[in-house]
Amino acid sequence: MADAEPTEKTYNPRMHSGGKLSFRGRQQDGDDDAGEFLVIGGDDPPPLALLVPTGFRHVEIEIGPGKGAFVLAATEAKPDTFVLGIEAAPAYASLAATKLRKSGRDNGRFLVDNGKLFLTDRVDDAALDAVHVYFPDPWPKRRHAGRRFFTEDVPGIVARTLRDGGYLYVATDNAVYAGQIVRVLGHAEDFVRDEAEERRVRALGAGHAFSPTNFERKYIEEGRVIRRYAFRRLARGGAAAEVAP
Ligand SMILES: C[S@@+](CC[C@H](N)C(=O)[O-])C[C@H]1O[C@@H](n2cnc3c(N)ncnc32)[C@H](O)[C@@H]1O
């Protein structure tokens, strides 16, 4: 189970109500191997402020980390940053949290929850340096489009949680979904696409943004075109308050 790729069957139908992704309160089992590195969100997930150990000035979230390759790399590349992976599939979160525990690093956790809900009601204003979303499920059927992460409400939800100059990093192999992402974020008043940042973080290498992820590895092997975007959160208060990244 832990090694299976996510399919529609991975999803409990109860997590989709009214065409929207909503799975708080679904049955979730803990995992002794993962210890405190796996947090089961359940009906009432703890707020971010309770999950971050004292002393971390920088906090980043990855939504949908799958088997956790990026969070594992990011906690190693950025030891001063706390990285929280929020994963809908308990088996993946458990697998990833066990790997993190075995790494010996304490600057990350995996939480089982709906990432969009968690950003909406469990994260303080301007609490995050970055939000990462890599290879979000494209849900290609029209009737499933409401399950996508990048719907019209996402810029507002993410912008509230990012500090001024913080980043939303996104990668996808799906050209249609990439178009939706660029349209939704491109029209958002709080974000601007930053191609210099895209080049900068790619040059920095593993664990800074975009790489590595399990799906990235698979799609590179298949020769698929991967689109990577960095959207910078503009300064609150308008252009006069804009800060350098
Ligand atoms: C296609 S996989 C990509 C996994 C990983 N990012 C990678 O690149 O290897 C998408 C993952 O997002 C998770 N997911 C989908 N919607 C989610 C949501 N709203 N909140 C948290 N996780 C979500 C799925 O369970 C799945 O593990």
CSV table of C-alpha atoms and ligand atoms in Angstrom, one decimal:
chain,number,residue,atom,x,y,z
A,1,MET,CA,0.0,0.0,0.0
A,2,ALA,CA,2.7,2.4,1.0
A,3,ASP,CA,4.5,2.0,-2.4
A,4,ALA,CA,1.4,2.3,-4.5
A,5,GLU,CA,1.0,5.5,-6.6
A,6,PRO,CA,-2.1,7.5,-5.6
A,7,THR,CA,-5.1,6.6,-7.7
A,8,GLU,CA,-8.7,7.6,-7.3
A,9,LYS,CA,-9.1,4.5,-5.1
A,10,THR,CA,-6.7,5.9,-2.6
A,11,TYR,CA,-9.3,8.5,-1.8
A,12,ASN,CA,-12.1,7.9,0.6
A,13,PRO,CA,-15.2,9.2,-1.1
A,14,ARG,CA,-16.2,10.9,2.1
A,15,MET,CA,-13.5,13.4,1.7
A,16,HIS,CA,-15.3,14.9,-1.3
A,17,SER,CA,-18.4,16.7,-0.3
A,18,GLY,CA,-20.3,18.8,-2.8
A,19,GLY,CA,-17.5,18.3,-5.3
A,20,LYS,CA,-15.0,19.9,-2.8
A,21,LEU,CA,-12.1,18.2,-1.1
A,22,SER,CA,-13.1,17.8,2.6
A,23,PHE,CA,-11.8,14.9,4.6
A,24,ARG,CA,-11.3,16.1,8.1
A,25,GLY,CA,-12.5,13.5,10.6
A,26,ARG,CA,-11.9,10.5,8.3
A,27,GLN,CA,-10.6,7.4,10.1
A,28,GLN,CA,-6.9,7.7,10.6
A,29,ASP,CA,-4.5,5.3,12.4
A,30,GLY,CA,-1.3,6.4,14.0
A,31,ASP,CA,2.0,4.7,13.3
A,32,ASP,CA,4.5,3.7,16.0
A,33,ASP,CA,7.4,3.7,13.6
A,34,ALA,CA,6.9,7.4,12.7
A,35,GLY,CA,6.6,8.5,16.4
A,36,GLU,CA,6.0,12.2,16.9
A,37,PHE,CA,7.0,12.9,13.3
A,38,LEU,CA,3.5,11.9,12.2
A,39,VAL,CA,0.6,14.0,13.3
A,40,ILE,CA,-2.9,12.8,12.7
A,41,GLY,CA,-5.1,15.7,12.0
A,42,GLY,CA,-8.5,14.1,12.6
A,43,ASP,CA,-11.5,16.4,13.3
A,44,ASP,CA,-9.4,19.1,15.0
A,45,PRO,CA,-5.8,19.4,13.7
A,46,PRO,CA,-3.4,21.4,15.9
A,47,PRO,CA,-2.6,24.8,14.6
A,48,LEU,CA,0.8,25.4,13.0
A,49,ALA,CA,2.0,27.4,16.0
A,50,LEU,CA,1.7,24.2,18.1
A,51,LEU,CA,3.5,22.0,15.6
A,52,VAL,CA,6.7,24.2,15.2
A,53,PRO,CA,9.2,23.7,18.0
A,54,THR,CA,10.5,26.9,19.6
A,55,GLY,CA,13.5,28.6,18.0
A,56,PHE,CA,12.6,28.3,14.3
A,57,ARG,CA,12.3,31.7,12.5
A,58,HIS,CA,11.6,30.1,9.1
A,59,VAL,CA,8.7,27.8,8.4
A,60,GLU,CA,7.7,26.3,5.1
A,61,ILE,CA,4.8,24.0,4.2
A,62,GLU,CA,4.5,21.4,1.4
A,63,ILE,CA,1.0,20.4,0.4
A,64,GLY,CA,0.7,16.8,-0.9
A,65,PRO,CA,4.3,15.6,-0.2
A,66,GLY,CA,3.4,12.0,-1.1
A,67,LYS,CA,6.3,9.8,0.0
A,68,GLY,CA,8.1,12.8,1.3
A,69,ALA,CA,11.2,13.2,-0.9
A,70,PHE,CA,11.1,17.0,-0.9
A,71,VAL,CA,10.5,17.4,2.8
A,72,LEU,CA,13.3,15.0,3.5
A,73,ALA,CA,15.7,17.0,1.2
A,74,ALA,CA,14.5,20.4,2.5
A,75,THR,CA,15.0,19.5,6.1
A,76,GLU,CA,18.6,18.6,5.2
A,77,ALA,CA,19.3,21.5,2.9
A,78,LYS,CA,17.8,24.1,5.3
A,79,PRO,CA,18.5,23.1,8.9
A,80,ASP,CA,17.3,26.4,10.3
A,81,THR,CA,13.9,26.0,8.6
A,82,PHE,CA,11.0,24.0,9.9
A,83,VAL,CA,9.2,22.1,7.1
A,84,LEU,CA,5.7,20.7,7.5
A,85,GLY,CA,4.4,18.2,4.9
A,86,ILE,CA,0.6,18.1,4.8
A,87,GLU,CA,-0.6,14.9,3.2
A,88,ALA,CA,-4.1,13.6,2.5
A,89,ALA,CA,-3.1,9.9,2.3
A,90,PRO,CA,-2.3,8.5,5.8
A,91,ALA,CA,-0.2,5.7,4.4
A,92,TYR,CA,2.1,8.1,2.5
A,93,ALA,CA,2.3,10.5,5.5
A,94,SER,CA,3.3,7.6,7.7
A,95,LEU,CA,6.0,6.3,5.3
A,96,ALA,CA,7.4,9.8,4.9
A,97,ALA,CA,7.4,10.5,8.7
A,98,THR,CA,9.2,7.3,9.4
A,99,LYS,CA,11.9,8.2,7.0
A,100,LEU,CA,12.2,11.6,8.6
A,101,ARG,CA,12.4,10.1,12.1
A,102,LYS,CA,15.2,7.8,10.9
A,103,SER,CA,17.1,10.8,9.4
A,104,GLY,CA,17.7,12.1,12.9
A,105,ARG,CA,16.6,15.6,12.0
A,106,ASP,CA,14.0,17.4,14.1
A,107,ASN,CA,13.1,20.3,11.8
A,108,GLY,CA,10.1,18.7,10.1
A,109,ARG,CA,6.8,16.8,10.6
A,110,PHE,CA,4.1,15.2,8.5
A,111,LEU,CA,0.5,16.0,9.2
A,112,VAL,CA,-2.5,14.1,7.8
A,113,ASP,CA,-5.0,16.7,6.8
A,114,ASN,CA,-6.4,18.6,3.8
A,115,GLY,CA,-3.7,21.2,3.0
A,116,LYS,CA,-6.2,23.8,1.8
A,117,LEU,CA,-8.3,23.5,5.0
A,118,PHE,CA,-5.1,23.6,7.1
A,119,LEU,CA,-3.9,26.8,5.4
A,120,THR,CA,-7.4,28.3,5.8
A,121,ASP,CA,-7.9,27.8,9.5
A,122,ARG,CA,-4.7,26.6,11.2
A,123,VAL,CA,-2.0,29.0,10.0
A,124,ASP,CA,-1.5,32.6,11.4
A,125,ASP,CA,-1.2,35.6,9.0
A,126,ALA,CA,2.3,35.9,7.4
A,127,ALA,CA,3.5,32.8,9.3
A,128,LEU,CA,5.2,31.1,6.3
A,129,ASP,CA,8.3,31.8,4.2
A,130,ALA,CA,7.1,29.4,1.5
A,131,VAL,CA,4.4,27.0,0.3
A,132,HIS,CA,5.4,24.2,-2.0
A,133,VAL,CA,2.9,22.3,-4.2
A,134,TYR,CA,4.5,19.7,-6.5
A,135,PHE,CA,2.6,17.6,-9.0
A,136,PRO,CA,-0.8,18.3,-7.5
A,137,ASP,CA,-3.4,15.8,-8.7
A,138,PRO,CA,-4.8,17.2,-12.0
A,139,TRP,CA,-8.2,15.5,-11.7
A,140,PRO,CA,-8.7,15.6,-15.5
A,141,LYS,CA,-12.4,14.8,-15.6
A,142,ARG,CA,-14.6,17.8,-15.7
A,143,ARG,CA,-16.8,16.6,-12.9
A,144,HIS,CA,-13.8,16.3,-10.6
A,145,ALA,CA,-12.3,19.8,-11.4
A,146,GLY,CA,-13.5,21.1,-8.0
A,147,ARG,CA,-11.1,18.7,-6.3
A,148,ARG,CA,-8.1,20.4,-7.8
A,149,PHE,CA,-5.9,22.4,-5.4
A,150,PHE,CA,-5.5,25.4,-7.6
A,151,THR,CA,-9.1,26.7,-7.7
A,152,GLU,CA,-10.0,30.4,-7.7
A,153,ASP,CA,-9.9,30.7,-3.9
A,154,VAL,CA,-6.3,29.5,-3.6
A,155,PRO,CA,-4.4,32.9,-4.1
A,156,GLY,CA,-6.3,34.5,-1.2
A,157,ILE,CA,-5.8,31.4,1.0
A,158,VAL,CA,-2.1,31.2,0.4
A,159,ALA,CA,-1.4,35.0,0.3
A,160,ARG,CA,-2.7,35.4,3.8
A,161,THR,CA,-0.3,32.8,5.2
A,162,LEU,CA,2.8,34.0,3.4
A,163,ARG,CA,5.1,36.8,4.7
A,164,ASP,CA,5.7,39.7,2.4
A,165,GLY,CA,8.3,38.4,-0.2
A,166,GLY,CA,7.5,34.8,0.6
A,167,TYR,CA,7.0,32.3,-2.3
A,168,LEU,CA,4.5,29.8,-3.6
A,169,TYR,CA,6.5,27.2,-5.6
A,170,VAL,CA,4.6,24.9,-8.0
A,171,ALA,CA,5.6,22.1,-10.4
A,172,THR,CA,3.4,20.2,-12.8
A,173,ASP,CA,3.7,18.0,-15.8
A,174,ASN,CA,0.1,18.6,-16.9
A,175,ALA,CA,-0.1,21.4,-19.5
A,176,VAL,CA,-3.8,22.0,-19.0
A,177,TYR,CA,-3.5,22.3,-15.2
A,178,ALA,CA,-0.4,24.5,-15.7
A,179,GLY,CA,-2.6,26.8,-17.7
A,180,GLN,CA,-5.1,27.0,-14.9
A,181,ILE,CA,-2.4,27.6,-12.3
A,182,VAL,CA,-0.9,30.5,-14.3
A,183,ARG,CA,-4.3,32.0,-15.0
A,184,VAL,CA,-5.4,31.8,-11.4
A,185,LEU,CA,-2.2,33.1,-9.9
A,186,GLY,CA,-1.5,35.5,-12.8
A,187,HIS,CA,-4.8,37.3,-12.0
A,188,ALA,CA,-4.1,37.4,-8.3
A,189,GLU,CA,-3.4,40.9,-7.0
A,190,ASP,CA,-1.1,39.6,-4.2
A,191,PHE,CA,1.3,37.5,-6.4
A,192,VAL,CA,3.7,38.0,-9.2
A,193,ARG,CA,5.6,35.3,-11.1
A,194,ASP,CA,9.3,35.6,-10.5
A,195,GLU,CA,11.4,33.8,-13.2
A,196,ALA,CA,14.7,35.0,-11.6
A,197,GLU,CA,13.7,33.1,-8.5
A,198,GLU,CA,12.8,30.0,-10.5
A,199,ARG,CA,16.4,30.0,-11.9
A,200,ARG,CA,18.0,30.8,-8.5
A,201,VAL,CA,16.4,28.0,-6.6
A,202,ARG,CA,17.0,25.5,-9.4
A,203,ALA,CA,20.7,26.4,-9.3
A,204,LEU,CA,20.8,25.9,-5.5
A,205,GLY,CA,19.9,22.3,-6.0
A,206,ALA,CA,18.0,19.7,-4.0
A,207,GLY,CA,15.8,20.7,-1.1
A,208,HIS,CA,15.5,24.5,-1.8
A,209,ALA,CA,12.5,24.3,-4.1
A,210,PHE,CA,11.0,22.1,-6.9
A,211,SER,CA,13.4,19.1,-6.4
A,212,PRO,CA,13.5,16.3,-5.6
A,213,THR,CA,10.1,14.6,-5.6
A,214,ASN,CA,9.1,11.1,-6.5
A,215,PHE,CA,6.8,12.2,-9.3
A,216,GLU,CA,9.5,14.5,-10.7
A,217,ARG,CA,12.0,11.6,-10.9
A,218,LYS,CA,9.4,9.4,-12.6
A,219,TYR,CA,8.4,12.1,-15.1
A,220,ILE,CA,12.0,13.0,-16.0
A,221,GLU,CA,12.6,9.3,-16.7
A,222,GLU,CA,9.5,9.4,-19.0
A,223,GLY,CA,10.8,12.5,-20.8
A,224,ARG,CA,7.7,14.6,-19.9
A,225,VAL,CA,7.9,18.4,-19.9
A,226,ILE,CA,7.8,19.7,-16.4
A,227,ARG,CA,6.7,23.3,-15.7
A,228,ARG,CA,8.0,25.0,-12.6
A,229,TYR,CA,6.7,28.3,-11.2
A,230,ALA,CA,7.7,30.6,-8.4
A,231,PHE,CA,5.0,33.2,-7.4
A,232,ARG,CA,6.2,35.9,-5.0
A,233,ARG,CA,3.8,37.3,-2.4
A,234,LEU,CA,3.8,41.1,-2.9
A,235,ALA,CA,4.2,43.3,0.1
A,236,ARG,CA,1.1,44.1,2.1
A,237,GLY,CA,0.3,47.8,1.6
A,238,GLY,CA,1.0,48.0,-2.1
A,239,ALA,CA,3.9,48.8,-4.4
A,240,ALA,CA,5.5,51.4,-2.1
A,241,ALA,CA,6.0,48.7,0.5
A,242,GLU,CA,7.4,46.1,-1.9
A,243,VAL,CA,10.5,44.4,-0.6
A,244,ALA,CA,13.3,42.7,-2.4
A,245,PRO,CA,13.1,38.9,-2.2
B,1,LIG,C1,0.4,13.3,-7.6
B,1,LIG,S1,0.9,13.1,-5.9
B,1,LIG,C2,2.4,14.0,-5.8
B,1,LIG,C3,3.3,13.7,-4.6
B,1,LIG,C4,4.6,14.5,-4.5
B,1,LIG,N1,4.3,15.9,-4.4
B,1,LIG,C5,5.5,14.2,-5.6
B,1,LIG,O1,5.8,15.1,-6.4
B,1,LIG,O2,6.1,13.1,-5.6
B,1,LIG,C6,-0.2,14.2,-5.1
B,1,LIG,C7,-0.3,14.0,-3.6
B,1,LIG,O3,-1.1,15.1,-3.0
B,1,LIG,C8,-1.9,14.5,-2.0
B,1,LIG,N2,-3.0,15.5,-1.9
B,1,LIG,C9,-4.0,15.8,-2.8
B,1,LIG,N3,-4.8,16.7,-2.4
B,1,LIG,C10,-4.4,17.1,-1.2
B,1,LIG,C11,-4.7,18.1,-0.2
B,1,LIG,N4,-5.8,18.9,-0.5
B,1,LIG,N5,-4.1,18.2,0.9
B,1,LIG,C12,-3.0,17.4,1.2
B,1,LIG,N6,-2.6,16.4,0.3
B,1,LIG,C13,-3.2,16.3,-0.9
B,1,LIG,C14,-2.2,13.2,-2.5
B,1,LIG,O4,-2.6,12.3,-1.5
B,1,LIG,C15,-0.9,12.7,-3.2
B,1,LIG,O5,0.0,12.1,-2.2
